[in-house]
């Protein structure tokens, strides 16, 4: 079961805090309410919060002063400003001063929940990047490995990061670390002190992706109960990372091309255009040229993105790096579990070095996490590795998963199918039904997940 989201509400209206706390608790959140800036400081010093809802108008120190003071205490806590009608200008200034977003009273609960989840997703990305920066054992750009391909990749990142290139395309199989490369480019660029905003084009519903990217005016579409700040605006002067750009709907590709060419865009329902200075890093595991040929991706957008292209090597081409990655992930997972790192005997190390790693680094990371949980601090032998590490030429094996022949082992296969079905369903629940996110959780490609859903009758 996932941990409760811990929220601090800072507002001088006791009835508002009471009703909002009740509503958020019914959503399964852990809520603390205070009524002044001084109490907010005490609460933040006393316990840890995932997010703060902060009213602009408070007795004594106003919301802007409280925001500044909270950032000095713990800048990693995202703050959503709450403004009264007519305070929009001040709320926008608060966002410029470091607030994650703002909402104007009155607002709908579902709008608040959406804003909280979006803010936490963006905050998690920032925390992960900070983690990589702080770890002594990890190079400054967070990329592990000394093979020729990784050395060449680091050189490319260094050159591109410091260049004026504002459009960069990352190519690589699912799980190779395209997001990490994007963050490395940002962290080594002149924009490093500005926002790094990541959006997975495959994870957003098609009807919402335009408003997520460009923002939306209140009432511009059904369910738009509040003005939305788009991700493009949040990334102004920083970096916008568009993962799985090949999933961007055709209808939106023309508008995104216009933004790339001119730097301006129009929020949904707005009368005026806005502009943003953003370095765009796009990533895909698809063949965009083939998508262009099939009419699934605009040719002009493809050429606009395909200026600076970086190919990220698959893990199977990085044999020298596999044991270094194993050690890194084992140390990190041991820290999370509070145990000694797992180790691998020589036979198992050989298996890991020669495994095809169809899920790339993500597959390796997930394996280490699973083995650490099951065998904390142990030396891992080959017999406890999952079935896919014991490859055979059996034609009944498919998807690299060493699937047992139904004809030869019907009862065992039925049990395996039941187990696999539970695992896939659990991943879908964690991802709120988004197949792209579920595939990431499972460490497989979206296409592999689709095949499993069909085979298991979950489609």
CSV table of C-alpha atoms in Angstrom, one decimal:
chain,number,residue,atom,x,y,z
A,1,UNK,CA,0.0,0.0,0.0
A,2,UNK,CA,1.4,3.4,-0.9
A,3,UNK,CA,2.1,6.0,1.7
A,4,UNK,CA,-0.4,8.7,2.5
A,5,UNK,CA,0.2,12.1,0.9
A,6,UNK,CA,1.0,14.5,3.8
A,7,UNK,CA,-0.5,18.0,3.3
A,8,UNK,CA,-0.1,21.2,5.3
A,9,UNK,CA,-2.9,23.8,4.8
A,10,UNK,CA,-2.1,27.4,5.9
A,11,UNK,CA,-5.2,29.6,5.9
A,12,UNK,CA,-6.6,32.0,8.5
A,13,UNK,CA,-10.2,30.9,7.8
A,14,UNK,CA,-10.8,28.2,10.3
A,15,UNK,CA,-14.0,27.0,8.5
A,16,UNK,CA,-12.2,26.7,5.2
A,17,UNK,CA,-9.3,24.7,6.7
A,18,UNK,CA,-11.8,22.5,8.5
A,19,UNK,CA,-13.9,21.7,5.4
A,20,UNK,CA,-10.9,21.3,3.1
A,21,UNK,CA,-9.1,19.0,5.6
A,22,UNK,CA,-12.2,16.8,5.8
A,23,UNK,CA,-12.5,16.6,2.0
A,24,UNK,CA,-8.8,15.7,1.5
A,25,UNK,CA,-8.9,13.1,4.3
A,26,UNK,CA,-11.8,11.4,2.5
A,27,UNK,CA,-9.4,11.1,-0.4
A,28,UNK,CA,-6.9,9.3,1.8
A,29,UNK,CA,-4.6,12.1,2.5
A,30,UNK,CA,-2.9,13.0,5.8
A,31,UNK,CA,-3.8,16.7,6.5
A,32,UNK,CA,-2.5,19.2,9.0
A,33,UNK,CA,-4.2,22.6,9.2
A,34,UNK,CA,-2.8,25.9,10.7
A,35,UNK,CA,-3.9,29.5,10.6
A,36,UNK,CA,-0.8,31.7,10.6
A,37,UNK,CA,2.7,31.9,9.1
A,38,UNK,CA,4.2,31.4,12.5
A,39,UNK,CA,2.3,28.1,13.0
A,40,UNK,CA,3.3,27.0,9.5
A,41,UNK,CA,7.0,27.5,10.4
A,42,UNK,CA,6.6,25.4,13.5
A,43,UNK,CA,4.7,22.7,11.6
A,44,UNK,CA,7.4,22.4,8.9
A,45,UNK,CA,10.2,22.2,11.5
A,46,UNK,CA,8.3,19.6,13.4
A,47,UNK,CA,7.3,17.2,10.7
A,48,UNK,CA,7.7,16.4,7.0
A,49,UNK,CA,5.2,17.4,4.4
A,50,UNK,CA,4.8,16.4,0.7
A,51,UNK,CA,3.0,19.6,-0.2
A,52,UNK,CA,1.8,22.9,1.3
A,53,UNK,CA,-1.4,24.8,0.4
A,54,UNK,CA,-0.7,28.4,1.4
A,55,UNK,CA,-3.1,31.3,1.5
A,56,UNK,CA,-1.8,34.6,0.1
A,57,UNK,CA,-3.5,36.7,2.7
A,58,UNK,CA,-2.5,35.8,6.3
A,59,UNK,CA,-2.5,37.8,9.6
A,60,UNK,CA,1.0,39.0,10.4
A,61,UNK,CA,3.4,37.8,7.7
A,62,UNK,CA,1.6,37.5,4.3
A,63,UNK,CA,1.7,34.4,2.1
A,64,UNK,CA,4.6,35.7,0.0
A,65,UNK,CA,6.8,36.2,3.1
A,66,UNK,CA,5.8,32.8,4.4
A,67,UNK,CA,6.7,31.2,1.0
A,68,UNK,CA,10.2,32.7,1.1
A,69,UNK,CA,10.7,31.6,4.7
A,70,UNK,CA,9.5,28.0,4.0
A,71,UNK,CA,11.8,27.8,1.0
A,72,UNK,CA,14.7,28.7,3.4
A,73,UNK,CA,13.6,25.9,5.7
A,74,UNK,CA,13.1,23.2,3.0
A,75,UNK,CA,13.1,24.3,-0.6
A,76,UNK,CA,12.1,20.7,-1.6
A,77,UNK,CA,8.5,21.1,-0.3
A,78,UNK,CA,6.3,22.3,-3.2
A,79,UNK,CA,3.9,25.1,-2.4
A,80,UNK,CA,0.5,25.7,-4.0
A,81,UNK,CA,-0.7,29.3,-3.4
A,82,UNK,CA,-4.3,29.9,-2.7
A,83,UNK,CA,-5.6,33.3,-3.7
A,84,UNK,CA,-8.9,35.2,-3.3
A,85,UNK,CA,-10.7,36.6,-6.3
A,86,UNK,CA,-8.8,39.5,-7.7
A,87,UNK,CA,-5.4,38.3,-6.3
A,88,UNK,CA,-4.4,36.6,-9.5
A,89,UNK,CA,-1.5,39.0,-10.2
A,90,UNK,CA,0.0,38.3,-6.8
A,91,UNK,CA,-0.4,34.5,-7.3
A,92,UNK,CA,1.4,34.7,-10.6
A,93,UNK,CA,4.2,36.6,-8.9
A,94,UNK,CA,4.3,33.9,-6.2
A,95,UNK,CA,4.8,31.2,-9.0
A,96,UNK,CA,7.7,33.3,-10.3
A,97,UNK,CA,9.1,33.4,-6.8
A,98,UNK,CA,9.1,29.6,-6.5
A,99,UNK,CA,5.6,28.4,-5.8
A,100,UNK,CA,4.7,25.3,-7.8
A,101,UNK,CA,1.2,26.6,-8.8
A,102,UNK,CA,-1.8,28.5,-7.6
A,103,UNK,CA,-5.5,28.2,-7.3
A,104,UNK,CA,-8.1,30.9,-6.8
A,105,UNK,CA,-11.1,30.6,-4.4
A,106,UNK,CA,-13.6,29.1,-4.9
A,107,UNK,CA,-12.2,26.0,-6.5
A,108,UNK,CA,-13.5,22.5,-7.1
A,109,UNK,CA,-12.1,19.6,-5.1
A,110,UNK,CA,-11.3,17.6,-8.3
A,111,UNK,CA,-9.3,20.5,-9.6
A,112,UNK,CA,-7.3,20.7,-6.3
A,113,UNK,CA,-6.6,16.9,-6.4
A,114,UNK,CA,-5.4,17.2,-10.0
A,115,UNK,CA,-3.1,20.1,-9.1
A,116,UNK,CA,-1.7,18.3,-6.1
A,117,UNK,CA,-0.9,15.2,-8.1
A,118,UNK,CA,0.6,17.1,-11.0
A,119,UNK,CA,2.7,19.1,-8.6
A,120,UNK,CA,3.9,16.0,-6.7
A,121,UNK,CA,4.9,14.3,-10.0
A,122,UNK,CA,7.0,17.3,-11.0
A,123,UNK,CA,8.5,17.5,-7.5
A,124,UNK,CA,9.5,13.8,-7.6
A,125,UNK,CA,11.4,14.4,-10.8
A,126,UNK,CA,13.3,17.2,-9.1
A,127,UNK,CA,14.0,15.1,-6.0
A,128,UNK,CA,15.4,12.2,-8.1
A,129,UNK,CA,17.7,14.6,-10.0
A,130,UNK,CA,18.9,16.1,-6.7
A,131,UNK,CA,19.5,12.5,-5.4
A,132,UNK,CA,21.8,11.8,-8.4
A,133,UNK,CA,23.6,15.1,-7.9
A,134,UNK,CA,24.4,14.3,-4.2
A,135,UNK,CA,25.5,10.7,-4.5
A,136,UNK,CA,29.3,10.5,-4.2
A,137,UNK,CA,29.4,7.2,-6.1
A,138,UNK,CA,27.6,8.6,-9.1
A,139,UNK,CA,29.3,10.8,-11.7
A,140,UNK,CA,28.1,14.5,-11.8
A,141,UNK,CA,25.7,13.8,-14.7
A,142,UNK,CA,24.2,10.7,-13.0
A,143,UNK,CA,25.3,8.4,-15.8
A,144,UNK,CA,27.1,5.2,-14.7
A,145,UNK,CA,29.5,3.3,-16.9
A,146,UNK,CA,32.9,3.6,-18.6
A,147,UNK,CA,32.4,1.6,-21.8
A,148,UNK,CA,33.2,3.3,-25.1
A,149,UNK,CA,29.6,4.0,-25.9
A,150,UNK,CA,29.0,5.7,-22.5
A,151,UNK,CA,32.2,7.8,-22.8
A,152,UNK,CA,31.1,9.0,-26.2
A,153,UNK,CA,27.6,9.8,-24.8
A,154,UNK,CA,29.1,11.9,-22.0
A,155,UNK,CA,31.2,13.9,-24.4
A,156,UNK,CA,28.1,14.5,-26.5
A,157,UNK,CA,26.1,15.6,-23.5
A,158,UNK,CA,28.8,18.0,-22.4
A,159,UNK,CA,28.9,19.7,-25.8
A,160,UNK,CA,25.2,19.8,-26.4
A,161,UNK,CA,24.4,21.1,-22.8
A,162,UNK,CA,26.7,24.1,-23.2
A,163,UNK,CA,25.6,24.9,-26.8
A,164,UNK,CA,22.8,27.2,-27.9
A,165,UNK,CA,20.8,24.2,-29.3
A,166,UNK,CA,17.2,24.6,-28.2
A,167,UNK,CA,15.8,21.5,-29.9
A,168,UNK,CA,17.3,18.1,-29.0
A,169,UNK,CA,16.0,14.6,-29.9
A,170,UNK,CA,16.9,11.5,-27.8
A,171,UNK,CA,16.6,8.1,-29.5
A,172,UNK,CA,16.8,4.9,-27.6
A,173,UNK,CA,15.0,1.7,-26.6
A,174,UNK,CA,12.6,1.8,-23.7
A,175,UNK,CA,14.5,1.7,-20.4
A,176,UNK,CA,17.8,3.0,-21.7
A,177,UNK,CA,17.7,6.1,-19.6
A,178,UNK,CA,16.5,8.9,-21.9
A,179,UNK,CA,15.0,10.8,-19.0
A,180,UNK,CA,18.3,10.7,-17.2
A,181,UNK,CA,20.2,11.9,-20.2
A,182,UNK,CA,17.7,14.8,-20.6
A,183,UNK,CA,18.3,15.8,-16.9
A,184,UNK,CA,22.0,15.5,-17.4
A,185,UNK,CA,21.8,18.0,-20.3
A,186,UNK,CA,19.8,20.4,-18.2
A,187,UNK,CA,22.0,20.1,-15.1
A,188,UNK,CA,25.1,20.9,-17.2
A,189,UNK,CA,23.5,23.8,-19.1
A,190,UNK,CA,23.3,27.5,-18.4
A,191,UNK,CA,19.6,26.8,-17.6
A,192,UNK,CA,20.5,24.5,-14.7
A,193,UNK,CA,19.0,26.9,-12.0
A,194,UNK,CA,15.7,27.1,-13.8
A,195,UNK,CA,12.9,24.5,-14.0
A,196,UNK,CA,13.2,21.1,-15.6
A,197,UNK,CA,9.7,20.0,-16.5
A,198,UNK,CA,9.0,16.4,-17.7
A,199,UNK,CA,5.9,15.3,-19.4
A,200,UNK,CA,5.1,11.8,-20.7
A,201,UNK,CA,3.1,12.2,-23.8
A,202,UNK,CA,1.8,8.6,-23.6
A,203,UNK,CA,0.6,9.0,-20.0
A,204,UNK,CA,-1.7,12.0,-20.6
A,205,UNK,CA,-5.2,11.6,-21.8
A,206,UNK,CA,-5.5,13.0,-25.4
A,207,UNK,CA,-8.3,15.4,-24.5
A,208,UNK,CA,-6.1,17.0,-21.7
A,209,UNK,CA,-2.7,17.1,-23.2
A,210,UNK,CA,-3.1,20.5,-24.9
A,211,UNK,CA,-4.2,22.2,-21.6
A,212,UNK,CA,-1.4,20.4,-19.7
A,213,UNK,CA,1.2,21.7,-22.1
A,214,UNK,CA,-0.1,25.2,-22.9
A,215,UNK,CA,-2.5,25.9,-20.0
A,216,UNK,CA,-6.2,26.7,-20.1
A,217,UNK,CA,-8.6,29.5,-19.1
A,218,UNK,CA,-11.3,28.8,-16.6
A,219,UNK,CA,-14.4,27.5,-18.3
A,220,UNK,CA,-12.6,26.8,-21.6
A,221,UNK,CA,-13.8,23.2,-21.6
A,222,UNK,CA,-16.0,20.8,-19.6
A,223,UNK,CA,-14.4,20.4,-16.2
A,224,UNK,CA,-12.1,23.4,-16.5
A,225,UNK,CA,-13.2,24.9,-13.2
A,226,UNK,CA,-10.0,26.8,-12.7
A,227,UNK,CA,-7.4,28.5,-14.8
A,228,UNK,CA,-4.5,26.1,-15.5
A,229,UNK,CA,-0.8,27.0,-15.7
A,230,UNK,CA,0.7,25.0,-18.6
A,231,UNK,CA,3.9,23.1,-18.4
A,232,UNK,CA,5.4,25.3,-21.1
A,233,UNK,CA,5.0,28.3,-18.9
A,234,UNK,CA,6.4,26.4,-15.9
A,235,UNK,CA,9.5,25.6,-18.0
A,236,UNK,CA,10.1,29.2,-19.1
A,237,UNK,CA,13.8,29.9,-19.1
A,238,UNK,CA,14.4,26.2,-18.3
A,239,UNK,CA,14.0,22.8,-20.0
A,240,UNK,CA,10.9,21.0,-21.2
A,241,UNK,CA,11.4,17.3,-21.6
A,242,UNK,CA,8.8,15.5,-23.8
A,243,UNK,CA,9.1,11.8,-23.3
A,244,UNK,CA,7.5,9.5,-25.9
A,245,UNK,CA,7.0,12.4,-28.4
A,246,UNK,CA,5.8,9.9,-31.0
A,247,UNK,CA,2.6,9.6,-28.9
A,248,UNK,CA,1.8,13.3,-29.3
A,249,UNK,CA,-1.7,13.4,-31.1
A,250,UNK,CA,-1.6,14.6,-34.7
A,251,UNK,CA,-4.1,17.4,-33.9
A,252,UNK,CA,-1.6,18.9,-31.4
A,253,UNK,CA,1.5,18.4,-33.4
A,254,UNK,CA,0.8,21.5,-35.6
A,255,UNK,CA,0.3,23.7,-32.5
A,256,UNK,CA,3.5,22.3,-31.0
A,257,UNK,CA,5.4,22.9,-34.2
A,258,UNK,CA,4.2,26.6,-34.1
A,259,UNK,CA,5.6,26.9,-30.6
A,260,UNK,CA,8.9,25.4,-31.6
A,261,UNK,CA,9.3,27.8,-34.5
A,262,UNK,CA,8.0,31.0,-32.9
A,263,UNK,CA,8.3,30.5,-29.1
A,264,UNK,CA,4.6,31.6,-28.6
A,265,UNK,CA,1.5,29.6,-27.8
A,266,UNK,CA,-2.1,30.2,-26.8
A,267,UNK,CA,-3.6,28.6,-23.7
A,268,UNK,CA,-6.9,26.8,-24.4
A,269,UNK,CA,-9.7,29.4,-24.3
A,270,UNK,CA,-7.3,32.4,-24.1
A,271,UNK,CA,-7.8,35.5,-26.3
A,272,UNK,CA,-4.1,36.4,-26.4
A,273,UNK,CA,-1.0,34.4,-27.1
A,274,UNK,CA,1.9,34.0,-24.5
A,275,UNK,CA,5.5,33.3,-25.1
A,276,UNK,CA,8.2,31.2,-23.4
A,277,UNK,CA,11.9,30.7,-23.8
A,278,UNK,CA,12.3,26.9,-23.4
A,279,UNK,CA,14.9,24.4,-24.4
A,280,UNK,CA,12.9,21.4,-25.7
A,281,UNK,CA,14.3,17.9,-25.3
A,282,UNK,CA,12.1,15.2,-27.0
A,283,UNK,CA,12.6,11.5,-26.7
A,284,UNK,CA,11.2,8.4,-28.4
A,285,UNK,CA,11.8,4.7,-28.7
A,286,UNK,CA,10.0,4.8,-32.0
A,287,UNK,CA,11.2,5.2,-35.6
A,288,UNK,CA,9.9,8.7,-36.3
A,289,UNK,CA,10.9,8.5,-39.9
A,290,UNK,CA,8.7,5.4,-40.3
A,291,UNK,CA,5.8,7.2,-38.5
A,292,UNK,CA,6.2,10.1,-40.9
A,293,UNK,CA,5.9,7.6,-43.8
A,294,UNK,CA,2.8,6.1,-42.3
A,295,UNK,CA,1.2,9.5,-41.8
A,296,UNK,CA,1.3,9.2,-38.0
A,297,UNK,CA,3.8,12.0,-37.4
A,298,UNK,CA,4.2,15.4,-39.1
A,299,UNK,CA,7.2,15.5,-41.4
A,300,UNK,CA,7.8,19.2,-40.7
A,301,UNK,CA,7.8,18.6,-36.9
A,302,UNK,CA,10.1,15.6,-37.4
A,303,UNK,CA,12.7,17.8,-39.2
A,304,UNK,CA,12.3,20.6,-36.6
A,305,UNK,CA,13.1,18.2,-33.8
A,306,UNK,CA,15.7,16.2,-35.7
A,307,UNK,CA,18.5,18.8,-35.5
A,308,UNK,CA,20.6,17.6,-32.6
A,309,UNK,CA,20.1,13.9,-32.3
A,310,UNK,CA,21.6,11.7,-29.5
A,311,UNK,CA,21.5,7.9,-29.7
A,312,UNK,CA,21.5,6.2,-26.3
A,313,UNK,CA,23.0,2.7,-26.3
A,314,UNK,CA,21.1,-0.3,-25.3
A,315,UNK,CA,22.3,-2.1,-22.1
A,316,UNK,CA,23.3,-5.3,-24.1
A,317,UNK,CA,25.8,-3.1,-25.9
A,318,UNK,CA,27.4,-2.0,-22.6
A,319,UNK,CA,28.6,-5.4,-21.3
A,320,UNK,CA,31.5,-3.8,-19.4
A,321,UNK,CA,29.1,-1.5,-17.4
A,322,UNK,CA,26.6,-4.1,-16.3
A,323,UNK,CA,28.4,-5.1,-13.0
A,324,UNK,CA,29.0,-1.4,-12.2
A,325,UNK,CA,25.2,-0.8,-12.6
A,326,UNK,CA,24.4,-3.9,-10.5
A,327,UNK,CA,26.6,-2.6,-7.7
A,328,UNK,CA,25.1,0.9,-7.9
A,329,UNK,CA,21.5,-0.3,-7.8
A,330,UNK,CA,22.3,-2.8,-5.0
A,331,UNK,CA,23.8,-0.1,-2.8
A,332,UNK,CA,20.9,2.3,-3.5
A,333,UNK,CA,18.2,-0.4,-2.8
A,334,UNK,CA,20.0,-1.6,0.3
A,335,UNK,CA,19.9,2.0,1.6
A,336,UNK,CA,16.1,2.1,0.9
A,337,UNK,CA,15.5,-1.2,2.6
A,338,UNK,CA,17.9,-0.7,5.5
A,339,UNK,CA,20.0,-3.8,4.9
A,340,UNK,CA,23.4,-4.8,3.5
A,341,UNK,CA,23.6,-4.7,-0.3
A,342,UNK,CA,23.0,-8.0,-2.1
A,343,UNK,CA,26.0,-9.6,-3.9
A,344,UNK,CA,26.2,-12.1,-6.8
A,345,UNK,CA,28.3,-15.2,-7.1
A,346,UNK,CA,30.6,-15.5,-10.1
A,347,UNK,CA,28.3,-17.8,-12.1
A,348,UNK,CA,25.4,-15.3,-11.6
A,349,UNK,CA,27.6,-12.4,-12.6
A,350,UNK,CA,28.3,-14.2,-15.9
A,351,UNK,CA,24.6,-14.7,-16.5
A,352,UNK,CA,23.9,-11.0,-15.9
A,353,UNK,CA,26.7,-9.9,-18.2
A,354,UNK,CA,25.3,-12.0,-21.1
A,355,UNK,CA,21.6,-11.5,-20.5
A,356,UNK,CA,19.9,-9.7,-23.5
A,357,UNK,CA,18.3,-7.0,-21.2
A,358,UNK,CA,15.3,-6.3,-23.4
A,359,UNK,CA,14.1,-3.8,-20.8
A,360,UNK,CA,17.5,-2.2,-20.6
A,361,UNK,CA,18.6,-0.4,-17.5
A,362,UNK,CA,15.1,-0.3,-16.1
A,363,UNK,CA,14.9,-4.1,-16.3
A,364,UNK,CA,18.2,-4.3,-14.4
A,365,UNK,CA,17.1,-1.8,-11.7
A,366,UNK,CA,13.8,-3.6,-11.2
A,367,UNK,CA,15.6,-7.0,-10.9
A,368,UNK,CA,17.9,-5.6,-8.2
A,369,UNK,CA,15.0,-4.1,-6.3
A,370,UNK,CA,13.1,-7.4,-6.4
A,371,UNK,CA,16.0,-9.5,-5.3
A,372,UNK,CA,17.0,-7.1,-2.5
A,373,UNK,CA,13.4,-7.2,-1.1
A,374,UNK,CA,13.3,-11.1,-1.3
A,375,UNK,CA,16.9,-11.8,-0.2
A,376,UNK,CA,18.2,-8.8,1.8
A,377,UNK,CA,22.0,-8.8,2.3
A,378,UNK,CA,22.4,-12.3,0.7
A,379,UNK,CA,24.7,-13.6,-2.0
A,380,UNK,CA,22.5,-14.3,-5.0
A,381,UNK,CA,23.0,-17.6,-6.9
A,382,UNK,CA,21.7,-18.4,-10.4
A,383,UNK,CA,18.9,-20.6,-9.1
A,384,UNK,CA,16.9,-17.7,-7.6
A,385,UNK,CA,17.0,-15.6,-10.8
A,386,UNK,CA,13.7,-15.2,-12.6
A,387,UNK,CA,12.9,-17.6,-15.4
A,388,UNK,CA,13.8,-15.3,-18.2
A,389,UNK,CA,17.5,-15.6,-17.1
A,390,UNK,CA,17.5,-19.3,-17.9
A,391,UNK,CA,17.1,-19.0,-21.7
A,392,UNK,CA,16.5,-22.1,-23.9
A,393,UNK,CA,15.7,-22.5,-27.5
A,394,UNK,CA,12.2,-23.9,-26.7
A,395,UNK,CA,9.9,-22.5,-29.3
A,396,UNK,CA,7.2,-22.2,-26.7
A,397,UNK,CA,9.2,-19.4,-25.0
A,398,UNK,CA,8.1,-15.9,-26.1
A,399,UNK,CA,8.6,-12.2,-25.3
A,400,UNK,CA,12.0,-13.2,-23.7
A,401,UNK,CA,10.0,-14.5,-20.7
A,402,UNK,CA,10.8,-18.3,-21.1
A,403,UNK,CA,7.1,-19.1,-21.1
A,404,UNK,CA,6.5,-22.8,-20.4
A,405,UNK,CA,4.7,-24.9,-22.9
A,406,UNK,CA,1.0,-25.1,-22.0
A,407,UNK,CA,0.9,-28.6,-23.5
A,408,UNK,CA,3.8,-29.9,-21.3
A,409,UNK,CA,3.0,-28.0,-18.1
A,410,UNK,CA,-0.6,-27.0,-18.1
A,411,UNK,CA,-1.1,-26.8,-14.3
A,412,UNK,CA,2.1,-24.9,-13.7
A,413,UNK,CA,1.4,-22.5,-16.6
A,414,UNK,CA,-2.1,-21.8,-15.2
A,415,UNK,CA,-0.5,-20.8,-11.8
A,416,UNK,CA,2.1,-18.6,-13.6
A,417,UNK,CA,-0.7,-16.9,-15.5
A,418,UNK,CA,-2.6,-16.2,-12.4
A,419,UNK,CA,0.5,-14.7,-10.7
A,420,UNK,CA,1.3,-12.6,-13.8
A,421,UNK,CA,-2.2,-11.4,-14.0
A,422,UNK,CA,-2.1,-10.1,-10.4
A,423,UNK,CA,1.3,-8.4,-11.1
A,424,UNK,CA,0.0,-6.6,-14.2
A,425,UNK,CA,-3.3,-5.6,-12.5
A,426,UNK,CA,-1.4,-4.2,-9.6
A,427,UNK,CA,0.8,-2.1,-11.9
A,428,UNK,CA,-2.2,-0.8,-13.7
A,429,UNK,CA,-3.8,0.2,-10.4
A,430,UNK,CA,-0.6,2.0,-9.3
A,431,UNK,CA,-0.6,3.8,-12.7
A,432,UNK,CA,-4.3,4.8,-12.4
A,433,UNK,CA,-5.0,2.8,-15.6
A,434,UNK,CA,-2.3,4.5,-17.7
A,435,UNK,CA,-0.7,1.7,-19.8
A,436,UNK,CA,2.5,3.8,-20.4
A,437,UNK,CA,3.1,4.2,-16.7
A,438,UNK,CA,2.2,0.6,-16.0
A,439,UNK,CA,4.7,-0.6,-18.5
A,440,UNK,CA,7.4,1.6,-16.8
A,441,UNK,CA,6.5,0.1,-13.4
A,442,UNK,CA,6.8,-3.4,-14.8
A,443,UNK,CA,10.1,-2.6,-16.7
A,444,UNK,CA,8.7,-3.6,-20.1
A,445,UNK,CA,7.8,-1.8,-23.2
A,446,UNK,CA,4.2,-0.6,-23.9
A,447,UNK,CA,4.0,-3.1,-26.8
A,448,UNK,CA,5.0,-6.0,-24.5
A,449,UNK,CA,2.4,-4.9,-22.0
A,450,UNK,CA,-0.2,-4.8,-24.7
A,451,UNK,CA,0.6,-8.4,-25.7
A,452,UNK,CA,0.4,-9.5,-22.1
A,453,UNK,CA,-2.9,-7.8,-21.6
A,454,UNK,CA,-4.3,-9.6,-24.6
A,455,UNK,CA,-2.9,-13.0,-23.6
A,456,UNK,CA,-4.2,-12.6,-20.0
A,457,UNK,CA,-7.6,-11.5,-21.1
A,458,UNK,CA,-7.2,-8.0,-19.5
A,459,UNK,CA,-7.6,-6.0,-22.7
